[in-house]
mmCIF file of C-alpha atoms in Angstrom:
data_model
loop_
_atom_site.group_PDB
_atom_site.id
_atom_site.type_symbol
_atom_site.label_atom_id
_atom_site.label_comp_id
_atom_site.label_asym_id
_atom_site.label_seq_id
_atom_site.Cartn_x
_atom_site.Cartn_y
_atom_site.Cartn_z
ATOM 1 C CA MET A 10 12.488 -22.790 3.062
ATOM 2 C CA GLY A 11 10.475 -22.373 -0.125
ATOM 3 C CA LYS A 12 10.067 -19.162 -2.042
ATOM 4 C CA LEU A 13 7.772 -16.227 -1.384
ATOM 5 C CA LEU A 14 5.814 -15.287 -4.515
ATOM 6 C CA VAL A 15 5.238 -11.528 -4.573
ATOM 7 C CA THR A 16 2.256 -10.366 -6.629
ATOM 8 C CA GLY A 17 1.630 -6.716 -7.431
ATOM 9 C CA ALA A 18 5.382 -6.367 -7.792
ATOM 10 C CA THR A 19 5.249 -3.148 -9.843
ATOM 11 C CA GLY A 20 3.001 -1.308 -7.374
ATOM 12 C CA THR A 21 3.856 1.003 -4.484
ATOM 13 C CA ILE A 22 4.543 -1.717 -1.906
ATOM 14 C CA GLY A 23 5.862 -4.234 -4.424
ATOM 15 C CA THR A 24 8.462 -1.743 -5.628
ATOM 16 C CA GLU A 25 9.731 -1.379 -2.068
ATOM 17 C CA ILE A 26 9.918 -5.160 -1.685
ATOM 18 C CA VAL A 27 11.976 -5.301 -4.879
ATOM 19 C CA ARG A 28 14.309 -2.699 -3.366
ATOM 20 C CA LEU A 29 14.726 -4.775 -0.188
ATOM 21 C CA ALA A 30 15.020 -8.133 -1.971
ATOM 22 C CA ASP A 31 18.745 -8.573 -1.335
ATOM 23 C CA GLU A 32 18.228 -8.117 2.414
ATOM 24 C CA CYS A 33 15.564 -10.834 2.715
ATOM 25 C CA PRO A 34 16.624 -14.272 4.004
ATOM 26 C CA VAL A 35 13.722 -15.836 2.076
ATOM 27 C CA SER A 36 14.039 -16.486 -1.661
ATOM 28 C CA LEU A 37 11.694 -14.229 -3.607
ATOM 29 C CA ARG A 38 9.952 -14.504 -6.941
ATOM 30 C CA PHE A 39 8.205 -11.444 -8.387
ATOM 31 C CA MET A 40 5.108 -11.752 -10.553
ATOM 32 C CA ALA A 41 3.949 -9.089 -13.006
ATOM 33 C CA ARG A 42 1.968 -8.913 -16.213
ATOM 34 C CA ASP A 43 5.136 -7.423 -17.730
ATOM 35 C CA PRO A 44 8.211 -8.679 -15.833
ATOM 36 C CA ALA A 45 10.422 -6.349 -17.888
ATOM 37 C CA GLN A 46 9.148 -3.533 -15.668
ATOM 38 C CA LEU A 47 10.792 -5.102 -12.605
ATOM 39 C CA GLN A 48 13.986 -3.120 -12.277
ATOM 40 C CA VAL A 49 16.218 -2.036 -9.389
ATOM 41 C CA ALA A 50 19.080 0.426 -9.392
ATOM 42 C CA ASP A 51 21.768 -2.094 -10.278
ATOM 43 C CA GLY A 52 19.802 -4.000 -12.914
ATOM 44 C CA SER A 53 17.024 -6.544 -13.259
ATOM 45 C CA ILE A 54 16.199 -8.787 -10.336
ATOM 46 C CA ALA A 55 16.830 -12.476 -10.873
ATOM 47 C CA GLU A 56 13.547 -14.274 -10.128
ATOM 48 C CA THR A 57 10.571 -13.026 -12.111
ATOM 49 C CA CYS A 58 7.541 -14.588 -13.740
ATOM 50 C CA GLN A 59 4.712 -13.481 -15.960
ATOM 51 C CA GLY A 60 1.242 -13.803 -14.475
ATOM 52 C CA ASP A 61 -2.188 -12.228 -14.698
ATOM 53 C CA TYR A 62 -4.770 -12.472 -11.901
ATOM 54 C CA ALA A 63 -7.521 -12.677 -14.513
ATOM 55 C CA ASN A 64 -5.990 -15.798 -16.109
ATOM 56 C CA PRO A 65 -5.958 -18.529 -13.448
ATOM 57 C CA GLN A 66 -4.778 -21.173 -15.931
ATOM 58 C CA GLY A 67 -1.608 -19.165 -16.492
ATOM 59 C CA LEU A 68 -0.709 -18.815 -12.817
ATOM 60 C CA ALA A 69 0.523 -22.357 -12.138
ATOM 61 C CA GLY A 70 4.006 -21.782 -13.530
ATOM 62 C CA CYS A 71 4.613 -18.935 -11.083
ATOM 63 C CA PHE A 72 4.048 -21.220 -8.090
ATOM 64 C CA GLU A 73 6.826 -23.758 -8.667
ATOM 65 C CA ASP A 74 8.807 -24.187 -5.399
ATOM 66 C CA VAL A 75 6.680 -21.476 -3.762
ATOM 67 C CA GLU A 76 5.801 -21.937 -0.097
ATOM 68 C CA GLN A 77 4.286 -18.529 0.670
ATOM 69 C CA LEU A 78 2.239 -16.044 -1.336
ATOM 70 C CA LEU A 79 1.956 -12.286 -0.931
ATOM 71 C CA MET A 80 -1.483 -11.209 -2.197
ATOM 72 C CA LEU A 81 -1.216 -7.629 -3.390
ATOM 73 C CA THR A 82 -4.352 -6.993 -5.438
ATOM 74 C CA LYS A 83 -5.843 -3.550 -5.948
ATOM 75 C CA PRO A 84 -9.290 -2.983 -4.444
ATOM 76 C CA GLY A 85 -11.891 -2.877 -7.186
ATOM 77 C CA PRO A 86 -14.876 -4.704 -8.695
ATOM 78 C CA ASP A 87 -12.625 -7.578 -9.856
ATOM 79 C CA GLN A 88 -10.634 -7.925 -6.642
ATOM 80 C CA GLN A 89 -12.661 -10.778 -5.170
ATOM 81 C CA GLU A 90 -12.289 -12.763 -8.390
ATOM 82 C CA PHE A 91 -8.549 -12.069 -8.493
ATOM 83 C CA ASP A 92 -8.098 -12.990 -4.823
ATOM 84 C CA ARG A 93 -10.030 -16.213 -5.358
ATOM 85 C CA ASN A 94 -7.886 -17.087 -8.392
ATOM 86 C CA LEU A 95 -4.714 -16.580 -6.382
ATOM 87 C CA ILE A 96 -5.987 -18.572 -3.396
ATOM 88 C CA ASP A 97 -7.101 -21.454 -5.622
ATOM 89 C CA ALA A 98 -3.771 -21.494 -7.479
ATOM 90 C CA ALA A 99 -1.899 -21.406 -4.182
ATOM 91 C CA LYS A 100 -3.905 -24.341 -2.814
ATOM 92 C CA GLN A 101 -3.348 -26.415 -5.934
ATOM 93 C CA SER A 102 0.379 -25.709 -5.815
ATOM 94 C CA GLY A 103 0.877 -26.646 -2.165
ATOM 95 C CA VAL A 104 1.473 -23.132 -0.816
ATOM 96 C CA THR A 105 1.222 -23.228 2.972
ATOM 97 C CA ARG A 106 0.827 -19.581 3.976
ATOM 98 C CA LEU A 107 -0.770 -16.494 2.447
ATOM 99 C CA ILE A 108 0.086 -12.908 3.362
ATOM 100 C CA LYS A 109 -2.516 -10.341 2.281
ATOM 101 C CA ILE A 110 -2.179 -6.572 2.076
ATOM 102 C CA SER A 111 -5.538 -5.110 3.060
ATOM 103 C CA ALA A 112 -6.313 -1.681 4.540
ATOM 104 C CA LEU A 113 -7.002 -0.142 7.913
ATOM 105 C CA GLY A 114 -10.768 0.312 7.851
ATOM 106 C CA ALA A 115 -11.522 -2.841 5.874
ATOM 107 C CA SER A 116 -15.015 -3.880 6.937
ATOM 108 C CA VAL A 117 -18.336 -4.969 5.485
ATOM 109 C CA ALA A 118 -19.700 -1.746 7.027
ATOM 110 C CA ALA A 119 -16.970 0.551 5.664
ATOM 111 C CA ALA A 120 -18.029 3.832 4.074
ATOM 112 C CA SER A 121 -15.716 3.250 1.120
ATOM 113 C CA GLU A 122 -16.501 0.506 -1.344
ATOM 114 C CA LEU A 123 -12.734 0.016 -1.694
ATOM 115 C CA ASN A 124 -12.519 -1.040 1.947
ATOM 116 C CA ARG A 125 -15.547 -3.293 1.504
ATOM 117 C CA TYR A 126 -13.703 -4.971 -1.381
ATOM 118 C CA GLN A 127 -10.726 -5.486 0.935
ATOM 119 C CA SER A 128 -12.984 -6.970 3.598
ATOM 120 C CA ALA A 129 -14.396 -9.472 1.094
ATOM 121 C CA GLY A 130 -10.854 -10.543 0.232
ATOM 122 C CA GLU A 131 -10.020 -10.996 3.897
ATOM 123 C CA ASP A 132 -13.088 -13.171 4.301
ATOM 124 C CA LEU A 133 -12.055 -15.364 1.359
ATOM 125 C CA LEU A 134 -8.665 -15.831 2.948
ATOM 126 C CA ALA A 135 -10.018 -16.626 6.403
ATOM 127 C CA ARG A 136 -12.393 -19.221 4.912
ATOM 128 C CA SER A 137 -9.711 -20.802 2.724
ATOM 129 C CA GLY A 138 -8.482 -23.095 5.501
ATOM 130 C CA MET A 139 -4.918 -21.951 4.797
ATOM 131 C CA GLU A 140 -2.510 -20.301 7.187
ATOM 132 C CA TYR A 141 -2.622 -16.537 6.734
ATOM 133 C CA VAL A 142 -1.405 -13.136 7.896
ATOM 134 C CA ILE A 143 -3.328 -9.961 7.045
ATOM 135 C CA LEU A 144 -1.687 -6.538 7.076
ATOM 136 C CA ARG A 145 -3.921 -3.461 7.283
ATOM 137 C CA PRO A 146 -1.856 -0.334 6.576
ATOM 138 C CA GLN A 147 -3.029 3.224 7.151
ATOM 139 C CA PHE A 148 -2.886 6.150 4.667
ATOM 140 C CA PHE A 149 0.383 5.949 2.679
ATOM 141 C CA MET A 150 2.946 8.757 2.830
ATOM 142 C CA GLN A 151 3.388 8.042 -0.887
ATOM 143 C CA ASN A 152 -0.033 9.631 -1.456
ATOM 144 C CA PHE A 153 1.790 12.956 -1.217
ATOM 145 C CA LEU A 154 3.913 11.981 -4.210
ATOM 146 C CA ALA A 155 0.703 11.795 -6.241
ATOM 147 C CA VAL A 156 0.070 15.495 -5.524
ATOM 148 C CA SER A 157 3.718 16.572 -5.585
ATOM 149 C CA ARG A 158 3.300 18.443 -8.888
ATOM 150 C CA LEU A 159 0.650 20.652 -7.316
ATOM 151 C CA ILE A 160 2.918 21.230 -4.315
ATOM 152 C CA GLN A 161 5.800 22.138 -6.622
ATOM 153 C CA LYS A 162 3.715 24.578 -8.679
ATOM 154 C CA LYS A 163 1.381 26.133 -6.085
ATOM 155 C CA SER A 164 2.802 25.164 -2.670
ATOM 156 C CA LEU A 165 -0.488 23.639 -1.560
ATOM 157 C CA PHE A 166 -2.352 20.342 -1.460
ATOM 158 C CA SER A 167 -5.920 19.239 -0.765
ATOM 159 C CA PHE A 168 -7.565 16.146 0.685
ATOM 160 C CA PRO A 169 -11.069 15.835 2.203
ATOM 161 C CA ALA A 170 -9.572 15.167 5.636
ATOM 162 C CA ALA A 171 -9.500 18.500 7.450
ATOM 163 C CA ALA A 172 -10.301 17.319 10.972
ATOM 164 C CA SER A 173 -8.703 13.891 11.318
ATOM 165 C CA LYS A 174 -5.228 13.116 12.608
ATOM 166 C CA VAL A 175 -3.707 10.323 10.541
ATOM 167 C CA ALA A 176 -0.713 8.149 11.448
ATOM 168 C CA MET A 177 0.367 7.798 7.826
ATOM 169 C CA ILE A 178 2.882 5.090 6.939
ATOM 170 C CA ASP A 179 5.769 4.790 4.504
ATOM 171 C CA ALA A 180 5.264 1.911 2.054
ATOM 172 C CA ARG A 181 8.815 0.753 2.677
ATOM 173 C CA ASP A 182 7.856 -0.010 6.295
ATOM 174 C CA ILE A 183 4.995 -2.144 4.998
ATOM 175 C CA ALA A 184 7.480 -3.958 2.741
ATOM 176 C CA ALA A 185 9.808 -4.543 5.687
ATOM 177 C CA CYS A 186 6.919 -6.074 7.658
ATOM 178 C CA VAL A 187 6.077 -8.401 4.759
ATOM 179 C CA LEU A 188 9.639 -9.695 4.505
ATOM 180 C CA GLN A 189 9.973 -10.144 8.258
ATOM 181 C CA ILE A 190 6.724 -12.111 8.398
ATOM 182 C CA ALA A 191 7.852 -14.233 5.445
ATOM 183 C CA SER A 192 10.989 -15.186 7.371
ATOM 184 C CA ASP A 193 9.149 -15.977 10.640
ATOM 185 C CA ARG A 194 6.816 -18.947 10.330
ATOM 186 C CA GLY A 195 5.729 -18.481 13.943
ATOM 187 C CA VAL A 196 3.437 -15.627 12.881
ATOM 188 C CA ARG A 197 0.207 -17.189 11.681
ATOM 189 C CA ASN A 198 -3.518 -16.442 11.473
ATOM 190 C CA ARG A 199 -2.981 -12.865 12.644
ATOM 191 C CA ILE A 200 -4.160 -9.432 11.589
ATOM 192 C CA PHE A 201 -1.825 -6.459 12.067
ATOM 193 C CA GLN A 202 -2.832 -2.801 11.865
ATOM 194 C CA LEU A 203 0.112 -0.856 10.420
ATOM 195 C CA THR A 204 0.599 2.876 10.967
ATOM 196 C CA GLY A 205 3.395 5.374 11.190
ATOM 197 C CA PRO A 206 4.745 6.609 14.536
ATOM 198 C CA GLU A 207 2.757 9.852 14.846
ATOM 199 C CA ALA A 208 -0.757 11.042 14.097
ATOM 200 C CA LEU A 209 -0.798 14.288 12.116
ATOM 201 C CA SER A 210 -3.626 16.418 10.821
ATOM 202 C CA MET A 211 -3.218 17.523 7.220
ATOM 203 C CA ALA A 212 -2.435 21.013 8.541
ATOM 204 C CA ASP A 213 0.261 19.442 10.732
ATOM 205 C CA ALA A 214 1.622 17.622 7.667
ATOM 206 C CA ALA A 215 1.759 20.923 5.770
ATOM 207 C CA GLY A 216 3.732 22.420 8.640
ATOM 208 C CA VAL A 217 6.248 19.568 8.629
ATOM 209 C CA MET A 218 6.584 19.864 4.857
ATOM 210 C CA SER A 219 7.100 23.623 5.124
ATOM 211 C CA ASP A 220 9.956 23.114 7.580
ATOM 212 C CA VAL A 221 11.607 20.443 5.436
ATOM 213 C CA VAL A 222 11.392 22.171 2.036
ATOM 214 C CA GLY A 223 12.033 25.661 3.396
ATOM 215 C CA ARG A 224 8.930 27.447 2.124
ATOM 216 C CA SER A 225 5.323 27.727 3.214
ATOM 217 C CA ILE A 226 3.141 24.808 2.132
ATOM 218 C CA THR A 227 -0.589 25.161 2.723
ATOM 219 C CA PHE A 228 -3.232 22.509 3.262
ATOM 220 C CA VAL A 229 -6.483 23.606 1.614
ATOM 221 C CA PRO A 230 -9.478 21.641 2.914
ATOM 222 C CA VAL A 231 -11.895 20.398 0.274
ATOM 223 C CA GLU A 232 -15.423 19.080 0.661
ATOM 224 C CA SER A 233 -16.076 15.482 -0.331
ATOM 225 C CA ASP A 234 -18.396 16.390 -3.209
ATOM 226 C CA GLN A 235 -15.791 18.762 -4.669
ATOM 227 C CA TYR A 236 -13.070 16.144 -4.307
ATOM 228 C CA LEU A 237 -15.271 13.582 -6.054
ATOM 229 C CA GLU A 238 -15.871 15.995 -8.926
ATOM 230 C CA LYS A 239 -12.114 16.523 -9.336
ATOM 231 C CA LEU A 240 -11.452 12.790 -9.482
ATOM 232 C CA LEU A 241 -14.203 12.269 -12.025
ATOM 233 C CA ALA A 242 -12.876 15.179 -14.069
ATOM 234 C CA VAL A 243 -9.471 13.507 -14.449
ATOM 235 C CA GLY A 244 -11.152 10.396 -15.818
ATOM 236 C CA LEU A 245 -11.436 7.986 -12.896
ATOM 237 C CA PRO A 246 -14.398 5.589 -13.113
ATOM 238 C CA GLU A 247 -17.249 6.398 -10.769
ATOM 239 C CA TRP A 248 -16.664 3.405 -8.474
ATOM 240 C CA GLN A 249 -13.018 4.351 -7.975
ATOM 241 C CA ALA A 250 -13.614 8.082 -7.565
ATOM 242 C CA SER A 251 -16.371 7.427 -5.021
ATOM 243 C CA GLY A 252 -14.248 4.869 -3.193
ATOM 244 C CA LEU A 253 -11.257 7.203 -2.951
ATOM 245 C CA THR A 254 -13.507 9.992 -1.694
ATOM 246 C CA ASP A 255 -15.409 7.902 0.855
ATOM 247 C CA ILE A 256 -12.215 6.350 2.201
ATOM 248 C CA TYR A 257 -11.577 9.524 4.184
ATOM 249 C CA GLN A 258 -14.684 8.753 6.230
ATOM 250 C CA ASP A 259 -13.092 5.421 7.161
ATOM 251 C CA ILE A 260 -9.787 7.150 7.948
ATOM 252 C CA ALA A 261 -11.649 9.501 10.295
ATOM 253 C CA GLN A 262 -12.779 6.490 12.343
ATOM 254 C CA TYR A 263 -9.107 6.025 13.322
ATOM 255 C CA ASP A 264 -8.552 9.661 14.284
ATOM 256 C CA GLY A 265 -5.293 9.809 16.275
ATOM 257 C CA TYR A 266 -4.756 6.042 16.216
ATOM 258 C CA CYS A 267 -1.156 4.788 16.246
ATOM 259 C CA SER A 268 -0.057 1.160 16.207
ATOM 260 C CA ALA A 269 3.271 -0.241 17.391
ATOM 261 C CA ALA A 270 3.010 -3.226 15.030
ATOM 262 C CA VAL A 271 5.791 -2.122 12.662
ATOM 263 C CA GLY A 272 8.232 -1.972 15.559
ATOM 264 C CA SER A 273 7.094 -5.270 17.047
ATOM 265 C CA LEU A 274 7.416 -7.041 13.694
ATOM 266 C CA THR A 275 10.646 -5.535 12.388
ATOM 267 C CA GLY A 276 12.449 -4.413 15.541
ATOM 268 C CA GLN A 277 12.593 -0.853 14.197
ATOM 269 C CA GLN A 278 10.095 1.958 14.706
ATOM 270 C CA ALA A 279 8.130 3.014 11.660
ATOM 271 C CA ASP A 280 9.744 5.960 9.909
ATOM 272 C CA SER A 281 8.530 9.524 10.335
ATOM 273 C CA PHE A 282 6.861 11.775 7.788
ATOM 274 C CA GLU A 283 9.764 14.188 8.159
ATOM 275 C CA ASN A 284 12.287 11.532 7.118
ATOM 276 C CA PHE A 285 10.070 10.513 4.202
ATOM 277 C CA LEU A 286 10.030 14.099 2.964
ATOM 278 C CA HIS A 287 13.798 14.390 3.208
ATOM 279 C CA ARG A 288 14.193 11.251 1.072
ATOM 280 C CA HIS A 289 11.858 12.670 -1.584
ATOM 281 C CA MET A 290 12.889 16.316 -1.301
ATOM 282 C CA ASN A 291 13.389 16.801 -5.042
ATOM 283 C CA GLN A 292 9.721 15.985 -5.699
ATOM 284 C CA PHE A 293 8.469 18.805 -3.473
ATOM 285 C CA GLN A 294 10.832 21.639 -4.410
ATOM 286 C CA LEU A 295 9.662 24.509 -6.559
ATOM 287 C CA LEU A 296 10.040 23.669 -10.229
ATOM 288 C CA ASP A 297 12.576 26.468 -10.791
ATOM 289 C CA GLN A 298 14.817 25.295 -7.925
ATOM 290 C CA PRO A 299 17.737 22.887 -8.328
ATOM 291 C CA ALA A 300 17.393 19.473 -6.723
ATOM 292 C CA ALA A 301 19.024 19.079 -3.303
#
């Protein structure tokens, strides 16, 4: 069986795929603009290549002996161009199946422009004539790592998602699904919605976190316009800040929704938020406390 080329290898999901590389029966090659960043605990991984989505002429060398491609491109104004470059390079190189990471809520009618970008990429893939699998994960548990400093300092966090119950997912479960799909050629032309095992409100999540870290953590609801202002204040471009704010409207459309797809694909239930917190305990402790 030919190799799986993993793009976006330094991102949240790509990092988890790197971590699981030794457990995958399929040979993997990891692409990054700077392959030197591809590290695991026991040293550099063996198969890497340098590639840039914006430079289609430079992609060909990454596709040698590649049979499958994981498309992990960030949603943004350039995503459709980058997805098209990858699809064209894959076609020219004889790749037979594409796996795309999209998002739950991807739709031409999505509130968030980020999810509309994902939908456009899905459409490109479906019209490519190539065999494909699309994965649509829900809100990542890793999003809490992005606000962990605030949790450490003030024991609170804020998202504009007060009412919705979200079945958030650990990125390592998404990675496990990717590698299982890559090793099972019987899965083709399918779309899978990926969630965690339980739907929690943000207040519920604060309660779970409080129990795990041993102190009271508070969820402070924030209005969308205030959240947008905060994102703009830290320097995000308007399209990204608006997209990240509006995405909570799309999340609300899946209030309480849980999928069993992780279990059906991998044979193991998606991991819980509680277990995720235990694995990352040191990032949520008070700054003056020793790590567990």
